[in-house]
Structure formats: C-alpha cells, structure tokens
C-alpha cells in the first residue's frame, strides 16, 4: 500500500532528535511559555522574515486572534467585511464569523485555485476592511497585486499560510507579505507538530503586543488582564519538536517539489488537469491536486491498486450546513473545483519507484 501520508515515516527520520527535545523539556520542569517557545518564535520569525512570531494553540486560533486583535485595536468592528476565497478550507471562514465579521466569498482563479485579483477588486465595498488570501495547497497567492489593491483601498491583509510554510516569491516567504499571517502546525502540515499547534507572524509592534496578551487570558503580567483574552498557547514540548523539524523543512520541501516535478512531466492522461507551477519556490506542495470529471472512479481505481488518495475538500464552505445562510450563492467555479479535485500522494518519504507506480496507474486509467 502506498499511503497518502505517513506521519510515522516522516517523524521516524528525526526520532532521536524529537525524543531528545521532549526529554529536555520534561527534565526542565517548565512546560508552558518557556525557553523552547521563545527560541522557536525567534527562529520561525527569522525563517519567515518577520519581526515577530507568536506561538498559539492551532491554526484556526492564529487567524481568529489576529482579527480579534484588530478589533481590540480599533481597526475593525463587528459587521466589517473580509474577502476570502470561496474554495478555502472552512477554518478560514470560521475565523471571520467567530469575530462577528462578514465573509465575502469570491471565486478563485480556476488554474491556481487562489484568489483572483479582479474578483477581489469587484467585491470591495465601503464595508471591506480585510483581504484574507489563502495560499491553498502550498502555492503563494499573487501577493504583489493584492498588496497594491490593499494599499489603494486602505485594507489590511491577513495571510492564511497554513499550507505554505517556506514558499516564497522573489525570496520573500509567505508570512511576511501581509500585515499578519496565520500558520498551522497540525501534524499533517509541511511543518507539523506532534499535536495541535499554530503561530502568527507579523512585523507590527502594536499587533504583536496585543496578540501576546490575547493568547494568554488577555495578560502579559501575571494576574493583570488588559483584554478579555483566551487560552491559546503553544506549549513547550510542541515548540521543542517544531524547532527540530524546522531545521529540516527546506529539505523536505525540496523533496516535495521533486515529486511534483515527476508528476507534472510524466502524467500524460488527457482526462486529467494538472496543477500549474513555474518550477520556482512559489509552491511548497503541501498537496498535489489534480482535477478529473470521474473523480470517484479514479479514486476507486487507484485504491484497488494500493494507492491512497484524498479529497481536499469535497464540500465548499457555502454548501456546509454550518453556513446555510450562504447556500444561495452562485459560485460555479468553486463548486466545479470541489467536485473534481483529487489529491495524489506527495509524502516526502515516498520512494521514486512508488511515484512512478502512481504515474503508471494514472496513465493506464
């Protein structure tokens, strides 16, 4: 069986280092908001090219707390609009509605799956305050154009970088393009913890100060609370393990790109639409997503030949029961994408012979 993703194999590569990191934390006797978190925040901010990284409990909290902080700082208010791609994972939308803000769902570019700049521009109203670009599947959004649009209309940009750790345009990494960015370190991410974890990156002093309070009950000085905050802290053990894995992120990303290149150059089945890539560093290939009309048949066929695949994601947010108020929206590109996409294995521990087997099975289909 060729697994879609083997976290066991991925983490086995660094098992000794991970165990030593855990042991160090256990022996320290300090398990929350300590030295490991401080070091990881410094290392991750330097990696992303930002002044700050603020560790939080998960990727959803990373997005939600930025919006919450902007409300606390008077930059947003309930009812303001946030433009987001309609085909994103539901977490992007949950962060918006959790803060009593209004998601404005726009159709993506059908080739890149990311925000279409013209669609964003047409969606801007006098209530629009934030653009939320999602670097979906690991491909960087057109950030130069989106930043220009944000400057023109006086908007904030919050990057959803949960799938794009290490991707860049002209050597500028995701997480440093917007006013802030939210990262997830869910175990299956390119930089994955061994549990839930997340971080926010920013170079804004005021925002970073507010976020450090909000994640810790609204407090930076013990028993003194500036905000009605939450408990969303990246714990010491996860921070220690992320420090280990951060040192291997670029090499794992290079392997993902090599696998993607093999797929792109060797899959020749005319039924299949392949993702776009210019073979530079703008794609971290968290996922390798193809489109095909008969998705379920291809998935069943590959499964019968011992190849696991996945669908990211079968139901768009506006068709979820949780957001029935948006079910009337006419979003044909989004709905078409969600009905046709299929993710192929791109686990960095896969052997070339396994990749070639996948390619052969797809070409034979």
Short mmCIF file of the C-alpha atoms (twelve columns), coordinates in Angstrom:
data_MODEL
# 
_entry.id   MODEL 
# 
loop_
_atom_site.group_PDB 
_atom_site.id 
_atom_site.type_symbol 
_atom_site.label_atom_id 
_atom_site.label_alt_id 
_atom_site.label_comp_id 
_atom_site.label_asym_id 
_atom_site.label_seq_id 
_atom_site.Cartn_x 
_atom_site.Cartn_y 
_atom_site.Cartn_z 
_atom_site.pdbx_PDB_model_num 
ATOM 1   C CA . UNK A 1   0.000   0.000  0.000   1 
ATOM 2   C CA . UNK A 2   1.258   3.459  -0.945  1 
ATOM 3   C CA . UNK A 3   -0.063  5.631  1.870   1 
ATOM 4   C CA . UNK A 4   -1.321  9.116  1.127   1 
ATOM 5   C CA . UNK A 5   0.746   10.452 4.020   1 
ATOM 6   C CA . UNK A 6   2.791   8.507  6.566   1 
ATOM 7   C CA . UNK A 7   3.402   10.692 9.602   1 
ATOM 8   C CA . UNK A 8   5.075   7.724  11.247  1 
ATOM 9   C CA . UNK A 9   7.716   7.575  8.494   1 
ATOM 10  C CA . UNK A 10  8.159   11.338 8.377   1 
ATOM 11  C CA . UNK A 11  8.756   11.649 12.110  1 
ATOM 12  C CA . UNK A 12  10.842  8.446  12.290  1 
ATOM 13  C CA . UNK A 13  13.511  10.279 10.284  1 
ATOM 14  C CA . UNK A 14  14.034  12.628 13.217  1 
ATOM 15  C CA . UNK A 15  13.001  10.296 16.020  1 
ATOM 16  C CA . UNK A 16  16.169  10.602 18.094  1 
ATOM 17  C CA . UNK A 17  16.183  14.395 17.855  1 
ATOM 18  C CA . UNK A 18  12.486  14.598 18.723  1 
ATOM 19  C CA . UNK A 19  12.874  12.333 21.730  1 
ATOM 20  C CA . UNK A 20  15.845  14.349 22.986  1 
ATOM 21  C CA . UNK A 21  13.856  17.551 22.570  1 
ATOM 22  C CA . UNK A 22  10.967  16.098 24.596  1 
ATOM 23  C CA . UNK A 23  13.310  14.769 27.245  1 
ATOM 24  C CA . UNK A 24  14.912  18.183 27.592  1 
ATOM 25  C CA . UNK A 25  11.521  19.795 28.221  1 
ATOM 26  C CA . UNK A 26  10.428  17.078 30.651  1 
ATOM 27  C CA . UNK A 27  13.634  17.431 32.629  1 
ATOM 28  C CA . UNK A 28  13.358  21.229 32.697  1 
ATOM 29  C CA . UNK A 29  10.176  21.192 34.758  1 
ATOM 30  C CA . UNK A 30  8.829   24.160 32.714  1 
ATOM 31  C CA . UNK A 31  6.041   23.232 30.289  1 
ATOM 32  C CA . UNK A 32  4.180   26.415 29.259  1 
ATOM 33  C CA . UNK A 33  5.542   29.743 27.932  1 
ATOM 34  C CA . UNK A 34  9.190   28.915 28.476  1 
ATOM 35  C CA . UNK A 35  12.559  28.853 26.758  1 
ATOM 36  C CA . UNK A 36  11.610  26.459 23.943  1 
ATOM 37  C CA . UNK A 37  8.679   28.630 22.854  1 
ATOM 38  C CA . UNK A 38  10.807  31.762 22.991  1 
ATOM 39  C CA . UNK A 39  13.511  30.131 20.855  1 
ATOM 40  C CA . UNK A 40  11.059  28.691 18.351  1 
ATOM 41  C CA . UNK A 41  9.323   32.064 17.959  1 
ATOM 42  C CA . UNK A 42  12.667  33.720 17.273  1 
ATOM 43  C CA . UNK A 43  13.744  31.022 14.799  1 
ATOM 44  C CA . UNK A 44  10.426  30.933 12.971  1 
ATOM 45  C CA . UNK A 45  10.182  34.729 12.682  1 
ATOM 46  C CA . UNK A 46  13.711  34.800 11.241  1 
ATOM 47  C CA . UNK A 47  12.800  31.995 8.841   1 
ATOM 48  C CA . UNK A 48  9.712   33.874 7.619   1 
ATOM 49  C CA . UNK A 49  11.429  37.260 7.566   1 
ATOM 50  C CA . UNK A 50  9.237   38.974 10.139  1 
ATOM 51  C CA . UNK A 51  9.930   40.797 13.374  1 
ATOM 52  C CA . UNK A 52  7.659   38.559 15.438  1 
ATOM 53  C CA . UNK A 53  6.241   35.065 15.593  1 
ATOM 54  C CA . UNK A 54  3.660   34.402 18.291  1 
ATOM 55  C CA . UNK A 55  3.000   30.759 19.111  1 
ATOM 56  C CA . UNK A 56  -0.640  29.790 19.614  1 
ATOM 57  C CA . UNK A 57  -2.617  26.590 20.090  1 
ATOM 58  C CA . UNK A 58  -3.591  25.936 16.450  1 
ATOM 59  C CA . UNK A 59  -4.012  27.459 13.002  1 
ATOM 60  C CA . UNK A 60  -7.646  28.478 13.482  1 
ATOM 61  C CA . UNK A 61  -6.710  30.436 16.603  1 
ATOM 62  C CA . UNK A 62  -3.870  32.066 14.664  1 
ATOM 63  C CA . UNK A 63  -6.313  33.558 12.155  1 
ATOM 64  C CA . UNK A 64  -9.046  34.289 14.662  1 
ATOM 65  C CA . UNK A 65  -6.773  36.047 17.145  1 
ATOM 66  C CA . UNK A 66  -5.363  38.407 14.513  1 
ATOM 67  C CA . UNK A 67  -8.874  39.542 13.611  1 
ATOM 68  C CA . UNK A 68  -9.733  39.773 17.303  1 
ATOM 69  C CA . UNK A 69  -6.630  41.876 17.955  1 
ATOM 70  C CA . UNK A 70  -7.513  44.262 15.132  1 
ATOM 71  C CA . UNK A 71  -10.950 44.695 16.715  1 
ATOM 72  C CA . UNK A 72  -9.358  45.399 20.097  1 
ATOM 73  C CA . UNK A 73  -7.019  47.930 18.467  1 
ATOM 74  C CA . UNK A 74  -9.935  49.711 16.797  1 
ATOM 75  C CA . UNK A 75  -9.021  48.743 13.236  1 
ATOM 76  C CA . UNK A 76  -12.097 46.530 12.780  1 
ATOM 77  C CA . UNK A 77  -15.584 46.365 14.210  1 
ATOM 78  C CA . UNK A 78  -18.328 43.720 14.071  1 
ATOM 79  C CA . UNK A 79  -20.077 43.754 10.713  1 
ATOM 80  C CA . UNK A 80  -16.979 44.667 8.715   1 
ATOM 81  C CA . UNK A 81  -16.322 42.584 5.618   1 
ATOM 82  C CA . UNK A 82  -13.429 40.198 4.999   1 
ATOM 83  C CA . UNK A 83  -12.824 38.994 1.439   1 
ATOM 84  C CA . UNK A 84  -11.817 35.331 1.227   1 
ATOM 85  C CA . UNK A 85  -11.655 32.648 -1.480  1 
ATOM 86  C CA . UNK A 86  -14.850 30.604 -1.693  1 
ATOM 87  C CA . UNK A 87  -12.918 27.350 -2.144  1 
ATOM 88  C CA . UNK A 88  -10.858 27.537 1.035   1 
ATOM 89  C CA . UNK A 89  -10.973 25.140 3.986   1 
ATOM 90  C CA . UNK A 90  -13.733 26.099 6.402   1 
ATOM 91  C CA . UNK A 91  -11.263 27.257 9.106   1 
ATOM 92  C CA . UNK A 92  -10.585 30.444 7.118   1 
ATOM 93  C CA . UNK A 93  -14.299 31.282 7.286   1 
ATOM 94  C CA . UNK A 94  -14.746 30.205 10.905  1 
ATOM 95  C CA . UNK A 95  -12.092 32.722 11.964  1 
ATOM 96  C CA . UNK A 96  -14.094 35.501 10.301  1 
ATOM 97  C CA . UNK A 97  -17.535 34.654 11.643  1 
ATOM 98  C CA . UNK A 98  -16.157 33.894 15.115  1 
ATOM 99  C CA . UNK A 99  -15.315 37.595 15.343  1 
ATOM 100 C CA . UNK A 100 -18.747 38.766 14.118  1 
ATOM 101 C CA . UNK A 101 -17.217 39.821 10.821  1 
ATOM 102 C CA . UNK A 102 -18.788 39.100 7.437   1 
ATOM 103 C CA . UNK A 103 -17.052 36.755 4.970   1 
ATOM 104 C CA . UNK A 104 -17.342 37.839 1.342   1 
ATOM 105 C CA . UNK A 105 -16.681 34.716 -0.703  1 
ATOM 106 C CA . UNK A 106 -15.134 35.276 -4.115  1 
ATOM 107 C CA . UNK A 107 -14.442 32.835 -6.914  1 
ATOM 108 C CA . UNK A 108 -10.809 31.693 -7.244  1 
ATOM 109 C CA . UNK A 109 -8.622  31.557 -10.290 1 
ATOM 110 C CA . UNK A 110 -9.567  28.165 -11.802 1 
ATOM 111 C CA . UNK A 111 -5.938  27.346 -12.640 1 
ATOM 112 C CA . UNK A 112 -4.139  28.338 -9.447  1 
ATOM 113 C CA . UNK A 113 -7.077  27.775 -7.024  1 
ATOM 114 C CA . UNK A 114 -6.005  31.016 -5.317  1 
ATOM 115 C CA . UNK A 115 -7.624  34.440 -5.109  1 
ATOM 116 C CA . UNK A 116 -8.407  36.101 -8.422  1 
ATOM 117 C CA . UNK A 117 -7.307  39.742 -8.080  1 
ATOM 118 C CA . UNK A 118 -10.047 41.102 -10.359 1 
ATOM 119 C CA . UNK A 119 -12.716 39.208 -8.411  1 
ATOM 120 C CA . UNK A 120 -11.333 40.668 -5.192  1 
ATOM 121 C CA . UNK A 121 -11.420 44.192 -6.623  1 
ATOM 122 C CA . UNK A 122 -15.041 43.802 -7.732  1 
ATOM 123 C CA . UNK A 123 -16.012 42.555 -4.256  1 
ATOM 124 C CA . UNK A 124 -14.661 45.590 -2.374  1 
ATOM 125 C CA . UNK A 125 -17.315 47.800 -0.758  1 
ATOM 126 C CA . UNK A 126 -17.202 50.581 1.790   1 
ATOM 127 C CA . UNK A 127 -17.525 47.873 4.476   1 
ATOM 128 C CA . UNK A 128 -14.485 45.905 3.301   1 
ATOM 129 C CA . UNK A 129 -11.607 46.061 5.758   1 
ATOM 130 C CA . UNK A 130 -9.545  42.885 5.228   1 
ATOM 131 C CA . UNK A 131 -8.370  40.648 2.397   1 
ATOM 132 C CA . UNK A 132 -7.654  37.088 3.519   1 
ATOM 133 C CA . UNK A 133 -5.539  35.365 0.828   1 
ATOM 134 C CA . UNK A 134 -5.196  31.609 1.347   1 
ATOM 135 C CA . UNK A 135 -2.033  30.076 -0.106  1 
ATOM 136 C CA . UNK A 136 -4.036  26.985 -0.962  1 
ATOM 137 C CA . UNK A 137 -2.257  23.643 -1.366  1 
ATOM 138 C CA . UNK A 138 1.065   25.468 -0.863  1 
ATOM 139 C CA . UNK A 139 1.005   27.887 -3.824  1 
ATOM 140 C CA . UNK A 140 1.609   31.538 -2.975  1 
ATOM 141 C CA . UNK A 141 -1.200  33.932 -3.902  1 
ATOM 142 C CA . UNK A 142 -0.428  36.924 -6.190  1 
ATOM 143 C CA . UNK A 143 0.723   38.975 -3.218  1 
ATOM 144 C CA . UNK A 144 2.273   41.914 -5.085  1 
ATOM 145 C CA . UNK A 145 -1.062  42.601 -6.799  1 
ATOM 146 C CA . UNK A 146 -3.096  42.028 -3.644  1 
ATOM 147 C CA . UNK A 147 -0.825  44.318 -1.638  1 
ATOM 148 C CA . UNK A 148 -1.229  47.032 -4.263  1 
ATOM 149 C CA . UNK A 149 -5.002  46.614 -4.066  1 
ATOM 150 C CA . UNK A 150 -4.926  46.770 -0.265  1 
ATOM 151 C CA . UNK A 151 -2.874  49.954 -0.377  1 
ATOM 152 C CA . UNK A 152 -5.218  51.526 -2.912  1 
ATOM 153 C CA . UNK A 153 -8.306  50.876 -0.784  1 
ATOM 154 C CA . UNK A 154 -6.749  51.093 2.687   1 
ATOM 155 C CA . UNK A 155 -7.275  47.438 3.573   1 
ATOM 156 C CA . UNK A 156 -5.495  45.035 5.911   1 
ATOM 157 C CA . UNK A 157 -4.109  41.720 4.657   1 
ATOM 158 C CA . UNK A 158 -4.170  38.557 6.748   1 
ATOM 159 C CA . UNK A 159 -2.391  35.657 5.033   1 
ATOM 160 C CA . UNK A 160 -3.701  32.162 5.656   1 
ATOM 161 C CA . UNK A 161 -0.363  30.376 5.338   1 
ATOM 162 C CA . UNK A 162 -1.468  27.099 6.931   1 
ATOM 163 C CA . UNK A 163 -0.435  25.064 3.872   1 
ATOM 164 C CA . UNK A 164 2.515   27.028 2.539   1 
ATOM 165 C CA . UNK A 165 5.365   27.011 5.060   1 
ATOM 166 C CA . UNK A 166 8.545   28.037 3.271   1 
ATOM 167 C CA . UNK A 167 7.008   29.019 -0.060  1 
ATOM 168 C CA . UNK A 168 8.182   32.353 -1.425  1 
ATOM 169 C CA . UNK A 169 8.081   34.865 -4.268  1 
ATOM 170 C CA . UNK A 170 11.403  36.502 -5.156  1 
ATOM 171 C CA . UNK A 171 12.882  35.045 -1.947  1 
ATOM 172 C CA . UNK A 172 10.227  36.701 0.240   1 
ATOM 173 C CA . UNK A 173 8.491   33.984 2.215   1 
ATOM 174 C CA . UNK A 174 4.817   33.644 2.993   1 
ATOM 175 C CA . UNK A 175 4.024   35.082 6.372   1 
ATOM 176 C CA . UNK A 176 5.878   38.296 5.569   1 
ATOM 177 C CA . UNK A 177 3.712   39.648 2.735   1 
ATOM 178 C CA . UNK A 178 0.666   40.789 4.665   1 
ATOM 179 C CA . UNK A 179 0.081   42.768 7.843   1 
ATOM 180 C CA . UNK A 180 -0.043  39.407 9.624   1 
ATOM 181 C CA . UNK A 181 -0.242  35.716 8.818   1 
ATOM 182 C CA . UNK A 182 -1.649  32.619 10.460  1 
ATOM 183 C CA . UNK A 183 0.174   29.274 10.340  1 
ATOM 184 C CA . UNK A 184 -0.992  25.811 11.318  1 
ATOM 185 C CA . UNK A 185 1.413   23.148 12.559  1 
ATOM 186 C CA . UNK A 186 -1.188  20.396 12.515  1 
ATOM 187 C CA . UNK A 187 0.726   17.077 12.241  1 
ATOM 188 C CA . UNK A 188 -0.021  16.671 8.526   1 
ATOM 189 C CA . UNK A 189 1.306   20.105 7.542   1 
ATOM 190 C CA . UNK A 190 4.680   20.556 5.856   1 
ATOM 191 C CA . UNK A 191 5.963   21.795 9.207   1 
ATOM 192 C CA . UNK A 192 3.932   19.587 11.513  1 
ATOM 193 C CA . UNK A 193 3.962   19.262 15.272  1 
ATOM 194 C CA . UNK A 194 3.056   16.032 17.049  1 
ATOM 195 C CA . UNK A 195 -0.230  17.539 18.118  1 
ATOM 196 C CA . UNK A 196 -2.092  20.789 17.536  1 
ATOM 197 C CA . UNK A 197 -0.029  23.954 17.250  1 
ATOM 198 C CA . UNK A 198 -0.001  27.250 15.366  1 
ATOM 199 C CA . UNK A 199 1.698   30.628 15.067  1 
ATOM 200 C CA . UNK A 200 1.115   34.179 13.922  1 
ATOM 201 C CA . UNK A 201 3.775   36.206 12.126  1 
ATOM 202 C CA . UNK A 202 3.853   39.996 11.887  1 
ATOM 203 C CA . UNK A 203 6.252   42.912 11.956  1 
ATOM 204 C CA . UNK A 204 3.778   45.259 13.644  1 
ATOM 205 C CA . UNK A 205 4.788   46.060 17.235  1 
ATOM 206 C CA . UNK A 206 1.324   47.045 18.443  1 
ATOM 207 C CA . UNK A 207 -0.332  43.986 16.954  1 
ATOM 208 C CA . UNK A 208 2.301   41.614 18.366  1 
ATOM 209 C CA . UNK A 209 1.901   43.121 21.843  1 
ATOM 210 C CA . UNK A 210 -1.870  42.680 21.723  1 
ATOM 211 C CA . UNK A 211 -1.594  39.107 20.444  1 
ATOM 212 C CA . UNK A 212 0.823   38.082 23.182  1 
ATOM 213 C CA . UNK A 213 -1.771  39.219 25.686  1 
ATOM 214 C CA . UNK A 214 -4.831  37.804 23.932  1 
ATOM 215 C CA . UNK A 215 -3.385  34.284 23.679  1 
ATOM 216 C CA . UNK A 216 -2.723  34.268 27.440  1 
ATOM 217 C CA . UNK A 217 -6.052  35.228 29.016  1 
ATOM 218 C CA . UNK A 218 -5.502  38.840 27.943  1 
ATOM 219 C CA . UNK A 219 -2.455  39.123 30.191  1 
ATOM 220 C CA . UNK A 220 1.274   39.729 29.850  1 
ATOM 221 C CA . UNK A 221 1.828   40.460 33.528  1 
ATOM 222 C CA . UNK A 222 0.523   37.663 35.754  1 
ATOM 223 C CA . UNK A 223 -2.914  38.411 37.189  1 
ATOM 224 C CA . UNK A 224 -3.157  41.693 35.252  1 
ATOM 225 C CA . UNK A 225 -5.554  41.437 32.292  1 
ATOM 226 C CA . UNK A 226 -5.630  44.087 29.572  1 
ATOM 227 C CA . UNK A 227 -8.122  42.206 27.380  1 
ATOM 228 C CA . UNK A 228 -10.813 39.555 27.689  1 
ATOM 229 C CA . UNK A 229 -8.414  37.031 26.207  1 
ATOM 230 C CA . UNK A 230 -8.339  33.289 25.592  1 
ATOM 231 C CA . UNK A 231 -6.095  30.368 26.460  1 
ATOM 232 C CA . UNK A 232 -4.267  29.646 23.199  1 
ATOM 233 C CA . UNK A 233 -0.626  28.942 23.937  1 
ATOM 234 C CA . UNK A 234 1.882   26.856 22.018  1 
ATOM 235 C CA . UNK A 235 3.244   24.518 24.688  1 
ATOM 236 C CA . UNK A 236 6.904   23.826 25.339  1 
ATOM 237 C CA . UNK A 237 7.046   20.247 24.056  1 
ATOM 238 C CA . UNK A 238 5.435   21.143 20.725  1 
ATOM 239 C CA . UNK A 239 7.701   24.182 20.401  1 
ATOM 240 C CA . UNK A 240 10.748  21.994 21.052  1 
ATOM 241 C CA . UNK A 241 9.706   19.460 18.421  1 
ATOM 242 C CA . UNK A 242 8.925   22.200 15.911  1 
ATOM 243 C CA . UNK A 243 12.429  23.566 16.422  1 
ATOM 244 C CA . UNK A 244 13.790  20.162 15.397  1 
ATOM 245 C CA . UNK A 245 11.551  19.897 12.362  1 
ATOM 246 C CA . UNK A 246 12.079  23.492 11.225  1 
ATOM 247 C CA . UNK A 247 15.728  22.660 10.531  1 
ATOM 248 C CA . UNK A 248 14.578  20.010 8.021   1 
ATOM 249 C CA . UNK A 249 11.733  21.970 6.417   1 
ATOM 250 C CA . UNK A 250 13.643  23.201 3.365   1 
ATOM 251 C CA . UNK A 251 14.998  19.752 2.505   1 
ATOM 252 C CA . UNK A 252 11.525  18.202 2.839   1 
ATOM 253 C CA . UNK A 253 10.071  20.963 0.664   1 
ATOM 254 C CA . UNK A 254 12.739  20.279 -1.965  1 
ATOM 255 C CA . UNK A 255 11.686  16.625 -1.972  1 
ATOM 256 C CA . UNK A 256 8.028   17.597 -2.363  1 
ATOM 257 C CA . UNK A 257 8.952   19.764 -5.349  1 
ATOM 258 C CA . UNK A 258 10.920  16.911 -6.894  1 
ATOM 259 C CA . UNK A 259 7.902   14.603 -6.594  1 
ATOM 260 C CA . UNK A 260 5.657   17.296 -8.078  1 
ATOM 261 C CA . UNK A 261 8.059   17.718 -10.973 1 
ATOM 262 C CA . UNK A 262 7.953   13.974 -11.666 1 
ATOM 263 C CA . UNK A 263 4.152   14.066 -11.724 1 
ATOM 264 C CA . UNK A 264 3.988   17.125 -13.947 1 
ATOM 265 C CA . UNK A 265 6.461   15.803 -16.502 1 
ATOM 266 C CA . UNK A 266 5.230   12.218 -16.653 1 
ATOM 267 C CA . UNK A 267 1.455   12.164 -16.155 1 
ATOM 268 C CA . UNK A 268 0.078   12.107 -19.697 1 
ATOM 269 C CA . UNK A 269 -3.575  11.133 -19.212 1 
ATOM 270 C CA . UNK A 270 -5.701  13.619 -21.186 1 
ATOM 271 C CA . UNK A 271 -8.610  13.262 -18.732 1 
ATOM 272 C CA . UNK A 272 -6.557  14.897 -16.006 1 
ATOM 273 C CA . UNK A 273 -5.924  18.578 -15.371 1 
ATOM 274 C CA . UNK A 274 -2.608  19.082 -13.597 1 
ATOM 275 C CA . UNK A 275 -1.769  21.952 -11.244 1 
ATOM 276 C CA . UNK A 276 0.236   24.906 -12.501 1 
ATOM 277 C CA . UNK A 277 3.802   25.500 -11.348 1 
ATOM 278 C CA . UNK A 278 6.648   27.591 -12.715 1 
ATOM 279 C CA . UNK A 279 9.282   25.374 -11.036 1 
ATOM 280 C CA . UNK A 280 10.447  28.063 -8.643  1 
ATOM 281 C CA . UNK A 281 9.958   28.494 -4.892  1 
ATOM 282 C CA . UNK A 282 6.399   29.836 -5.057  1 
ATOM 283 C CA . UNK A 283 4.932   26.401 -4.266  1 
ATOM 284 C CA . UNK A 284 5.561   24.320 -1.149  1 
ATOM 285 C CA . UNK A 285 3.376   21.461 -2.446  1 
ATOM 286 C CA . UNK A 286 1.560   20.685 0.756   1 
ATOM 287 C CA . UNK A 287 -0.795  18.933 -1.651  1 
ATOM 288 C CA . UNK A 288 -0.592  17.861 -5.285  1 
ATOM 289 C CA . UNK A 289 -4.122  18.362 -6.570  1 
ATOM 290 C CA . UNK A 290 -5.416  17.189 -9.936  1 
ATOM 291 C CA . UNK A 291 -8.870  17.549 -11.482 1 
ATOM 292 C CA . UNK A 292 -10.868 14.866 -13.267 1 
ATOM 293 C CA . UNK A 293 -14.548 14.569 -14.135 1 
ATOM 294 C CA . UNK A 294 -14.819 10.975 -12.871 1 
ATOM 295 C CA . UNK A 295 -13.061 11.561 -9.554  1 
ATOM 296 C CA . UNK A 296 -14.729 8.765  -7.610  1 
ATOM 297 C CA . UNK A 297 -13.932 6.238  -10.342 1 
ATOM 298 C CA . UNK A 298 -10.264 7.255  -10.488 1 
ATOM 299 C CA . UNK A 299 -10.009 7.211  -6.705  1 
ATOM 300 C CA . UNK A 300 -11.562 3.738  -6.556  1 
ATOM 301 C CA . UNK A 301 -9.269  2.519  -9.354  1 
ATOM 302 C CA . UNK A 302 -6.127  3.808  -7.634  1 
ATOM 303 C CA . UNK A 303 -7.282  2.356  -4.331  1 
ATOM 304 C CA . UNK A 304 -7.725  -1.047 -5.948  1 
ATOM 305 C CA . UNK A 305 -4.055  -0.838 -6.988  1 
ATOM 306 C CA . UNK A 306 -2.900  0.005  -3.466  1 
ATOM 307 C CA . UNK A 307 -2.643  3.790  -3.868  1 
ATOM 308 C CA . UNK A 308 -4.292  6.022  -1.284  1 
ATOM 309 C CA . UNK A 309 -5.631  9.418  -2.361  1 
ATOM 310 C CA . UNK A 310 -7.668  12.130 -0.641  1 
ATOM 311 C CA . UNK A 311 -10.107 14.934 -1.473  1 
ATOM 312 C CA . UNK A 312 -9.313  18.450 -0.230  1 
ATOM 313 C CA . UNK A 313 -12.158 19.339 0.080   1 
ATOM 314 C CA . UNK A 314 -15.399 17.648 -1.035  1 
ATOM 315 C CA . UNK A 315 -17.817 20.365 0.171   1 
ATOM 316 C CA . UNK A 316 -17.132 24.118 -0.143  1 
ATOM 317 C CA . UNK A 317 -17.896 26.310 2.890   1 
ATOM 318 C CA . UNK A 318 -21.022 27.892 1.379   1 
ATOM 319 C CA . UNK A 319 -22.574 24.433 0.943   1 
ATOM 320 C CA . UNK A 320 -21.889 23.343 4.511   1 
ATOM 321 C CA . UNK A 321 -24.825 23.076 6.912   1 
ATOM 322 C CA . UNK A 322 -22.930 25.349 9.309   1 
ATOM 323 C CA . UNK A 323 -23.157 28.172 6.738   1 
ATOM 324 C CA . UNK A 324 -26.598 27.584 5.292   1 
ATOM 325 C CA . UNK A 325 -27.059 31.371 5.097   1 
ATOM 326 C CA . UNK A 326 -24.624 31.318 2.149   1 
ATOM 327 C CA . UNK A 327 -26.150 28.341 0.322   1 
ATOM 328 C CA . UNK A 328 -27.856 30.644 -2.204  1 
ATOM 329 C CA . UNK A 329 -24.551 31.995 -3.516  1 
ATOM 330 C CA . UNK A 330 -23.797 31.368 -7.173  1 
ATOM 331 C CA . UNK A 331 -20.210 30.122 -7.208  1 
ATOM 332 C CA . UNK A 332 -19.893 27.745 -10.176 1 
ATOM 333 C CA . UNK A 333 -16.077 27.748 -10.365 1 
ATOM 334 C CA . UNK A 334 -15.784 26.852 -6.696  1 
ATOM 335 C CA . UNK A 335 -18.419 24.133 -6.931  1 
ATOM 336 C CA . UNK A 336 -16.816 22.663 -10.035 1 
ATOM 337 C CA . UNK A 337 -13.413 22.564 -8.346  1 
ATOM 338 C CA . UNK A 338 -14.768 20.835 -5.272  1 
ATOM 339 C CA . UNK A 339 -16.495 18.187 -7.368  1 
ATOM 340 C CA . UNK A 340 -13.399 17.305 -9.440  1 
ATOM 341 C CA . UNK A 341 -10.282 17.661 -7.292  1 
ATOM 342 C CA . UNK A 342 -8.245  14.718 -6.087  1 
ATOM 343 C CA . UNK A 343 -5.003  14.859 -4.092  1 
ATOM 344 C CA . UNK A 344 -2.221  12.451 -5.023  1 
ATOM 345 C CA . UNK A 345 0.386   11.270 -2.505  1 
ATOM 346 C CA . UNK A 346 3.256   13.735 -2.141  1 
ATOM 347 C CA . UNK A 347 4.708   12.453 1.124   1 
ATOM 348 C CA . UNK A 348 8.419   13.412 1.139   1 
ATOM 349 C CA . UNK A 349 9.316   9.897  2.352   1 
ATOM 350 C CA . UNK A 350 7.923   8.267  -0.816  1 
ATOM 351 C CA . UNK A 351 10.454  6.420  -2.964  1 
ATOM 352 C CA . UNK A 352 10.813  7.257  -6.660  1 
ATOM 353 C CA . UNK A 353 9.598   3.780  -7.617  1 
ATOM 354 C CA . UNK A 354 6.382   4.435  -5.702  1 
ATOM 355 C CA . UNK A 355 5.932   7.726  -7.548  1 
ATOM 356 C CA . UNK A 356 6.463   6.013  -10.900 1 
ATOM 357 C CA . UNK A 357 3.906   3.362  -9.962  1 
ATOM 358 C CA . UNK A 358 1.356   6.114  -9.258  1 
ATOM 359 C CA . UNK A 359 2.193   7.764  -12.581 1 
ATOM 360 C CA . UNK A 360 1.839   4.479  -14.466 1 
ATOM 361 C CA . UNK A 361 -1.507  3.672  -12.884 1 
ATOM 362 C CA . UNK A 362 -2.841  7.132  -13.737 1 
ATOM 363 C CA . UNK A 363 -1.587  6.948  -17.318 1 
ATOM 364 C CA . UNK A 364 -3.137  3.483  -17.685 1 
ATOM 365 C CA . UNK A 365 -6.515  4.689  -16.394 1 
# 
